[in-house]
Amino acid sequence: MSRSFLKKICVLSGGGFSLLVLLVACHPSLPAAAPPTIQPTNTLPILRSELTPISVETATPMLPAGYVDAAYVLDGVCYDALHIMVGTPIVLRSQADLDQYFNNLNSLGVCEGVMLAPTFDFSGQILVGQIQMGQGCDANLYPSPPTTDTQVRTVTIWVQFAVTPDCDYEVMGIFLMAIAPPPDDYQVVVTIQP
């Protein structure tokens, strides 16, 4: 088709939309530009990242001598069960005690599925603790070294419960530590104070 014939078709078609379509169709085509080519290289770029090590000692409060953090034993326990156990002392002297503690948690019926007690090495240590709630941004627990009273036959652990204020969140602090076992006839008392 000649260019003059196409122009005549464009003029004769009349009507707004068809004219627009024909004008687009009548426009002479532009030569297509060649797509850019990427030249392959024999080497790949090396991405480097500088990592800044984080000191665990600065991120976590230091524990007094004689304490080993064992809060991981309660990993996987649902929030609702832990919430019910707030303020209840935890003293576990054997794997059988730990198994029974988890049976008690399961009997609450507030968690989905059955929670299995983890295995814990009770040779030379027992688990003691308590769960505490507060309102704020974050909760931290700062235990004092255990004090032993041979006359009353008790081991007392004082724990400072500190909540970072200025937030409207319900926060939970889990204090669960492994300590050297006192004699069997000694009572272990965990006292959490605000």
Tab-separated table of C-alpha atoms in Angstrom:
chain	number	residue	atom	x	y	z
A	1	MET	CA	0.000	0.000	0.000
A	2	SER	CA	1.165	3.451	-0.775
A	3	ARG	CA	1.411	6.149	1.746
A	4	SER	CA	-1.134	8.357	-0.023
A	5	PHE	CA	-3.658	5.483	-0.018
A	6	LEU	CA	-3.228	5.049	3.732
A	7	LYS	CA	-3.729	8.778	4.259
A	8	LYS	CA	-6.959	8.609	2.279
A	9	ILE	CA	-8.185	5.713	4.400
A	10	CYS	CA	-7.373	7.688	7.516
A	11	VAL	CA	-9.304	10.729	6.261
A	12	LEU	CA	-12.270	8.762	4.889
A	13	SER	CA	-12.897	6.634	7.955
A	14	GLY	CA	-14.269	9.587	9.956
A	15	GLY	CA	-15.478	9.086	13.537
A	16	GLY	CA	-13.361	9.770	16.561
A	17	PHE	CA	-12.309	6.317	17.738
A	18	SER	CA	-11.767	4.665	14.386
A	19	LEU	CA	-9.777	7.687	13.231
A	20	LEU	CA	-7.530	7.391	16.243
A	21	VAL	CA	-6.996	3.697	15.643
A	22	LEU	CA	-6.282	4.241	11.968
A	23	LEU	CA	-3.939	7.131	12.683
A	24	VAL	CA	-1.963	4.914	14.959
A	25	ALA	CA	-2.002	2.246	12.296
A	26	CYS	CA	-1.076	4.805	9.607
A	27	HIS	CA	1.914	6.148	11.473
A	28	PRO	CA	5.083	5.081	9.752
A	29	SER	CA	6.956	2.584	11.862
A	30	LEU	CA	10.120	3.624	13.570
A	31	PRO	CA	13.165	1.469	13.174
A	32	ALA	CA	13.468	-0.851	16.173
A	33	ALA	CA	16.407	-0.129	18.417
A	34	ALA	CA	18.703	-3.027	19.071
A	35	PRO	CA	18.447	-4.248	22.674
A	36	PRO	CA	21.532	-3.603	24.772
A	37	THR	CA	23.868	-6.510	25.059
A	38	ILE	CA	25.599	-7.498	28.241
A	39	GLN	CA	29.121	-8.626	27.798
A	40	PRO	CA	29.944	-11.668	29.926
A	41	THR	CA	32.887	-11.400	32.261
A	42	ASN	CA	35.151	-14.080	33.566
A	43	THR	CA	34.833	-12.935	37.167
A	44	LEU	CA	31.881	-12.444	39.435
A	45	PRO	CA	31.677	-9.461	41.749
A	46	ILE	CA	32.505	-10.259	45.352
A	47	LEU	CA	30.121	-8.803	47.892
A	48	ARG	CA	31.639	-8.065	51.253
A	49	SER	CA	29.921	-7.301	54.506
A	50	GLU	CA	31.581	-6.113	57.648
A	51	LEU	CA	29.968	-7.699	60.708
A	52	THR	CA	30.150	-6.143	64.116
A	53	PRO	CA	30.361	-8.810	66.802
A	54	ILE	CA	27.888	-8.480	69.652
A	55	SER	CA	29.091	-9.310	73.111
A	56	VAL	CA	26.678	-11.581	74.950
A	57	GLU	CA	27.975	-10.268	78.242
A	58	THR	CA	26.788	-6.755	77.448
A	59	ALA	CA	23.392	-7.870	76.158
A	60	THR	CA	22.525	-10.175	79.066
A	61	PRO	CA	22.690	-9.300	82.757
A	62	MET	CA	25.453	-11.220	84.482
A	63	LEU	CA	24.241	-13.996	86.765
A	64	PRO	CA	25.688	-14.435	90.225
A	65	ALA	CA	28.024	-17.354	90.768
A	66	GLY	CA	26.180	-20.619	91.207
A	67	TYR	CA	23.388	-19.904	88.701
A	68	VAL	CA	22.958	-21.371	85.238
A	69	ASP	CA	20.094	-19.992	83.146
A	70	ALA	CA	17.664	-22.825	82.350
A	71	ALA	CA	14.647	-20.858	81.062
A	72	TYR	CA	15.051	-22.754	77.774
A	73	VAL	CA	13.453	-25.759	79.532
A	74	LEU	CA	10.125	-23.932	79.196
A	75	ASP	CA	10.550	-23.193	75.481
A	76	GLY	CA	7.476	-24.376	73.635
A	77	VAL	CA	5.123	-23.954	76.594
A	78	CYS	CA	2.216	-21.793	75.446
A	79	TYR	CA	1.702	-18.335	76.888
A	80	ASP	CA	-1.662	-19.199	78.460
A	81	ALA	CA	-0.163	-22.034	80.516
A	82	LEU	CA	2.737	-19.868	81.677
A	83	HIS	CA	0.287	-17.091	82.555
A	84	ILE	CA	-1.665	-19.460	84.816
A	85	MET	CA	1.580	-20.482	86.559
A	86	VAL	CA	2.571	-16.875	87.445
A	87	GLY	CA	3.692	-16.669	91.062
A	88	THR	CA	3.890	-20.444	91.552
A	89	PRO	CA	7.308	-21.539	92.851
A	90	ILE	CA	9.155	-24.044	90.680
A	91	VAL	CA	11.468	-26.505	92.439
A	92	LEU	CA	12.362	-29.561	90.363
A	93	ARG	CA	14.894	-32.010	91.805
A	94	SER	CA	14.690	-34.805	89.212
A	95	GLN	CA	13.571	-35.709	85.712
A	96	ALA	CA	10.451	-37.241	87.288
A	97	ASP	CA	9.651	-33.832	88.841
A	98	LEU	CA	10.126	-32.142	85.452
A	99	ASP	CA	7.905	-34.726	83.741
A	100	GLN	CA	5.216	-34.163	86.388
A	101	TYR	CA	5.479	-30.382	85.965
A	102	PHE	CA	4.776	-30.769	82.238
A	103	ASN	CA	1.917	-33.186	82.994
A	104	ASN	CA	0.434	-30.476	85.217
A	105	LEU	CA	0.828	-27.908	82.421
A	106	ASN	CA	-0.881	-30.270	79.966
A	107	SER	CA	-3.740	-30.890	82.402
A	108	LEU	CA	-4.576	-27.169	82.321
A	109	GLY	CA	-5.972	-27.763	78.833
A	110	VAL	CA	-5.077	-24.309	77.535
A	111	CYS	CA	-2.364	-25.258	75.026
A	112	GLU	CA	-2.844	-26.921	71.676
A	113	GLY	CA	-1.399	-30.408	71.610
A	114	VAL	CA	0.618	-32.172	74.257
A	115	MET	CA	3.809	-30.579	75.536
A	116	LEU	CA	6.596	-33.025	76.225
A	117	ALA	CA	9.083	-32.383	78.992
A	118	PRO	CA	12.618	-31.972	77.712
A	119	THR	CA	15.410	-34.060	79.143
A	120	PHE	CA	17.493	-32.201	81.697
A	121	ASP	CA	20.688	-33.373	83.373
A	122	PHE	CA	19.872	-33.270	87.085
A	123	SER	CA	23.234	-34.689	88.165
A	124	GLY	CA	24.691	-32.082	90.499
A	125	GLN	CA	21.926	-29.503	89.964
A	126	ILE	CA	18.242	-28.779	90.477
A	127	LEU	CA	15.871	-26.354	88.747
A	128	VAL	CA	14.359	-23.486	90.717
A	129	GLY	CA	12.320	-20.551	89.570
A	130	GLN	CA	9.125	-18.628	89.222
A	131	ILE	CA	7.209	-16.762	86.509
A	132	GLN	CA	6.276	-13.119	87.023
A	133	MET	CA	4.084	-10.665	85.073
A	134	GLY	CA	4.231	-6.906	84.759
A	135	GLN	CA	3.245	-4.031	82.511
A	136	GLY	CA	5.840	-2.170	80.480
A	137	CYS	CA	8.192	-2.481	77.516
A	138	ASP	CA	10.418	-5.295	78.755
A	139	ALA	CA	10.988	-7.424	81.842
A	140	ASN	CA	14.304	-8.378	83.413
A	141	LEU	CA	15.072	-10.576	86.398
A	142	TYR	CA	18.140	-9.981	88.548
A	143	PRO	CA	18.800	-12.782	91.053
A	144	SER	CA	20.945	-12.398	94.147
A	145	PRO	CA	23.237	-15.225	95.236
A	146	PRO	CA	21.350	-17.917	97.176
A	147	THR	CA	21.463	-17.617	100.945
A	148	THR	CA	21.400	-20.706	103.119
A	149	ASP	CA	19.934	-20.764	106.602
A	150	THR	CA	21.109	-23.941	108.337
A	151	GLN	CA	18.893	-23.383	111.389
A	152	VAL	CA	15.651	-23.192	109.403
A	153	ARG	CA	17.067	-25.473	106.686
A	154	THR	CA	16.174	-23.219	103.769
A	155	VAL	CA	17.861	-21.835	100.709
A	156	THR	CA	16.401	-18.461	99.752
A	157	ILE	CA	16.812	-16.842	96.359
A	158	TRP	CA	15.840	-13.176	96.066
A	159	VAL	CA	15.056	-11.993	92.556
A	160	GLN	CA	14.573	-8.370	91.550
A	161	PHE	CA	11.872	-8.062	88.855
A	162	ALA	CA	12.444	-4.898	86.829
A	163	VAL	CA	10.077	-3.690	84.124
A	164	THR	CA	11.071	-1.040	81.612
A	165	PRO	CA	8.198	1.485	81.852
A	166	ASP	CA	6.429	3.659	79.258
A	167	CYS	CA	4.738	0.843	77.326
A	168	ASP	CA	1.287	-0.610	77.655
A	169	TYR	CA	2.330	-4.255	77.139
A	170	GLU	CA	1.825	-7.192	79.450
A	171	VAL	CA	5.325	-8.635	79.859
A	172	MET	CA	6.388	-11.941	81.356
A	173	GLY	CA	9.619	-12.706	83.142
A	174	ILE	CA	10.655	-16.343	83.470
A	175	PHE	CA	13.194	-17.061	86.182
A	176	LEU	CA	14.354	-20.673	85.918
A	177	MET	CA	17.872	-21.474	87.053
A	178	ALA	CA	19.928	-24.556	87.659
A	179	ILE	CA	21.689	-24.432	91.021
A	180	ALA	CA	23.688	-26.876	93.106
A	181	PRO	CA	21.250	-29.063	95.026
A	182	PRO	CA	20.845	-28.356	98.716
A	183	PRO	CA	20.317	-31.310	101.060
A	184	ASP	CA	16.985	-33.064	100.453
A	185	ASP	CA	15.500	-31.841	103.727
A	186	TYR	CA	16.124	-28.166	102.811
A	187	GLN	CA	13.310	-26.060	101.415
A	188	VAL	CA	14.128	-23.809	98.434
A	189	VAL	CA	12.310	-20.463	98.497
A	190	VAL	CA	12.253	-18.127	95.490
A	191	THR	CA	11.089	-14.613	96.322
A	192	ILE	CA	10.498	-12.198	93.470
A	193	GLN	CA	10.226	-8.564	94.434
A	194	PRO	CA	9.389	-5.537	92.282
